[in-house]
mmCIF file of C-alpha atoms in Angstrom:
data_model
loop_
_atom_site.group_PDB
_atom_site.id
_atom_site.type_symbol
_atom_site.label_atom_id
_atom_site.label_comp_id
_atom_site.label_asym_id
_atom_site.label_seq_id
_atom_site.Cartn_x
_atom_site.Cartn_y
_atom_site.Cartn_z
ATOM 1 C CA MET A 425 -57.913 91.487 43.831
ATOM 2 C CA THR A 426 -60.735 89.372 42.507
ATOM 3 C CA THR A 427 -60.311 87.483 39.248
ATOM 4 C CA ASN A 428 -63.174 85.742 37.467
ATOM 5 C CA PHE A 429 -61.739 82.518 36.263
ATOM 6 C CA ASP A 430 -63.740 79.947 34.301
ATOM 7 C CA VAL A 431 -62.673 76.505 35.510
ATOM 8 C CA GLY A 432 -61.521 74.556 32.547
ATOM 9 C CA SER A 433 -60.470 77.569 30.514
ATOM 10 C CA GLU A 434 -56.833 76.798 31.357
ATOM 11 C CA LEU A 435 -57.213 73.650 29.190
ATOM 12 C CA GLN A 436 -58.076 75.791 26.169
ATOM 13 C CA ILE A 437 -54.988 77.896 26.821
ATOM 14 C CA PHE A 438 -52.750 74.874 27.493
ATOM 15 C CA SER A 439 -53.904 73.229 24.211
ATOM 16 C CA LYS A 440 -51.714 75.830 22.471
ATOM 17 C CA ALA A 441 -48.526 74.718 24.337
ATOM 18 C CA VAL A 442 -47.080 73.096 21.179
ATOM 19 C CA ASN A 443 -43.429 72.896 22.307
ATOM 20 C CA TRP A 444 -44.257 71.395 25.691
ATOM 21 C CA LYS A 445 -46.643 68.856 24.152
ATOM 22 C CA THR A 446 -44.044 67.852 21.540
ATOM 23 C CA TYR A 447 -41.521 67.320 24.333
ATOM 24 C CA ILE A 448 -43.966 65.274 26.420
ATOM 25 C CA ARG A 449 -44.936 63.149 23.398
ATOM 26 C CA ARG A 450 -41.342 62.327 22.722
ATOM 27 C CA ILE A 451 -40.776 61.261 26.341
ATOM 28 C CA ILE A 452 -44.021 59.358 27.026
ATOM 29 C CA ARG A 453 -45.259 57.885 23.752
ATOM 30 C CA PRO A 454 -42.743 55.000 23.658
ATOM 31 C CA TYR A 455 -44.227 53.693 26.904
ATOM 32 C CA ILE A 456 -47.888 53.752 25.839
ATOM 33 C CA GLY A 457 -49.263 50.255 25.548
ATOM 34 C CA PHE A 458 -52.176 48.799 23.563
ATOM 35 C CA SER A 459 -54.736 49.636 26.228
ATOM 36 C CA VAL A 460 -54.800 53.049 27.914
ATOM 37 C CA LEU A 461 -56.820 54.513 30.746
ATOM 38 C CA GLU A 462 -56.333 58.300 30.778
ATOM 39 C CA VAL A 463 -57.587 59.657 34.114
ATOM 40 C CA GLY A 464 -58.502 63.318 34.056
ATOM 41 C CA ALA A 465 -58.695 63.581 30.294
ATOM 42 C CA GLY A 466 -60.023 67.137 30.391
ATOM 43 C CA ILE A 467 -61.002 68.273 26.880
ATOM 44 C CA GLY A 468 -58.651 65.824 25.137
ATOM 45 C CA GLY A 469 -55.604 68.026 24.534
ATOM 46 C CA THR A 470 -53.142 65.452 25.909
ATOM 47 C CA THR A 471 -55.091 62.621 24.276
ATOM 48 C CA GLN A 472 -54.635 64.228 20.880
ATOM 49 C CA VAL A 473 -50.884 64.434 21.467
ATOM 50 C CA LEU A 474 -50.310 60.953 22.829
ATOM 51 C CA TYR A 475 -52.922 58.838 21.010
ATOM 52 C CA THR A 476 -51.582 56.429 18.493
ATOM 53 C CA SER A 477 -53.579 54.216 16.066
ATOM 54 C CA GLN A 478 -51.582 51.212 17.461
ATOM 55 C CA CYS A 479 -53.736 51.383 20.582
ATOM 56 C CA GLN A 480 -56.465 48.819 20.739
ATOM 57 C CA SER A 481 -58.452 50.813 23.260
ATOM 58 C CA TRP A 482 -58.143 54.206 24.919
ATOM 59 C CA LEU A 483 -60.537 55.095 27.725
ATOM 60 C CA CYS A 484 -60.728 58.834 28.629
ATOM 61 C CA LEU A 485 -62.055 59.291 32.141
ATOM 62 C CA GLU A 486 -63.100 62.810 33.117
ATOM 63 C CA PRO A 487 -64.712 63.661 36.506
ATOM 64 C CA ASP A 488 -65.970 67.079 35.383
ATOM 65 C CA PHE A 489 -69.204 66.335 33.548
ATOM 66 C CA LYS A 490 -69.168 69.812 32.035
ATOM 67 C CA MET A 491 -66.050 68.776 30.080
ATOM 68 C CA VAL A 492 -67.216 65.345 29.029
ATOM 69 C CA GLN A 493 -69.261 66.609 26.046
ATOM 70 C CA GLU A 494 -66.461 68.814 24.801
ATOM 71 C CA LEU A 495 -64.018 65.921 25.202
ATOM 72 C CA GLN A 496 -66.317 63.577 23.217
ATOM 73 C CA ALA A 497 -66.749 66.178 20.429
ATOM 74 C CA ASN A 498 -62.972 66.816 20.231
ATOM 75 C CA LEU A 499 -62.204 63.074 19.917
ATOM 76 C CA ILE A 500 -64.861 62.585 17.264
ATOM 77 C CA GLU A 501 -63.500 65.515 15.325
ATOM 78 C CA ALA A 502 -59.989 63.992 15.602
ATOM 79 C CA ASN A 503 -61.439 60.664 14.290
ATOM 80 C CA PHE A 504 -60.059 58.668 17.263
ATOM 81 C CA GLU A 505 -62.384 55.725 16.818
ATOM 82 C CA LYS A 506 -60.714 53.576 19.465
ATOM 83 C CA CYS A 507 -61.221 56.279 22.144
ATOM 84 C CA GLN A 508 -64.117 55.944 24.561
ATOM 85 C CA VAL A 509 -65.218 58.652 26.989
ATOM 86 C CA LYS A 510 -66.667 58.064 30.412
ATOM 87 C CA GLY A 511 -67.643 60.669 33.000
ATOM 88 C CA GLY A 512 -66.804 60.085 36.625
ATOM 89 C CA THR A 513 -63.978 59.196 38.917
ATOM 90 C CA LEU A 514 -61.747 56.101 39.012
ATOM 91 C CA ARG A 515 -63.543 54.957 42.138
ATOM 92 C CA GLU A 516 -66.899 55.206 40.331
ATOM 93 C CA LEU A 517 -65.550 53.443 37.277
ATOM 94 C CA LEU A 518 -64.246 50.566 39.398
ATOM 95 C CA ALA A 519 -67.565 50.358 41.247
ATOM 96 C CA ARG A 520 -69.374 49.989 37.897
ATOM 97 C CA LYS A 521 -66.740 47.374 36.881
ATOM 98 C CA SER A 522 -66.533 48.863 33.419
ATOM 99 C CA ILE A 523 -62.812 48.780 32.889
#
């Protein structure tokens, strides 16, 4: 059986998982500090659930450059001004010394 699956499409589907995201927000949000590095930010679905205006900076790192533009657009649409998007891996980010 062959299935054509568009990599990244699961993120669109998962963005509709309201109950799960509400649960995760309740568990994780109290531990989010003023400066966040989100590794593997995808299209920003989890960012939109966990982001709080109390953050001074939130860096979304996404290694899949095809998703970076959609991530950027989603965060602009959500008006998350303190969020910054970078494409690449953690290793590349550290090599550029841009944390």
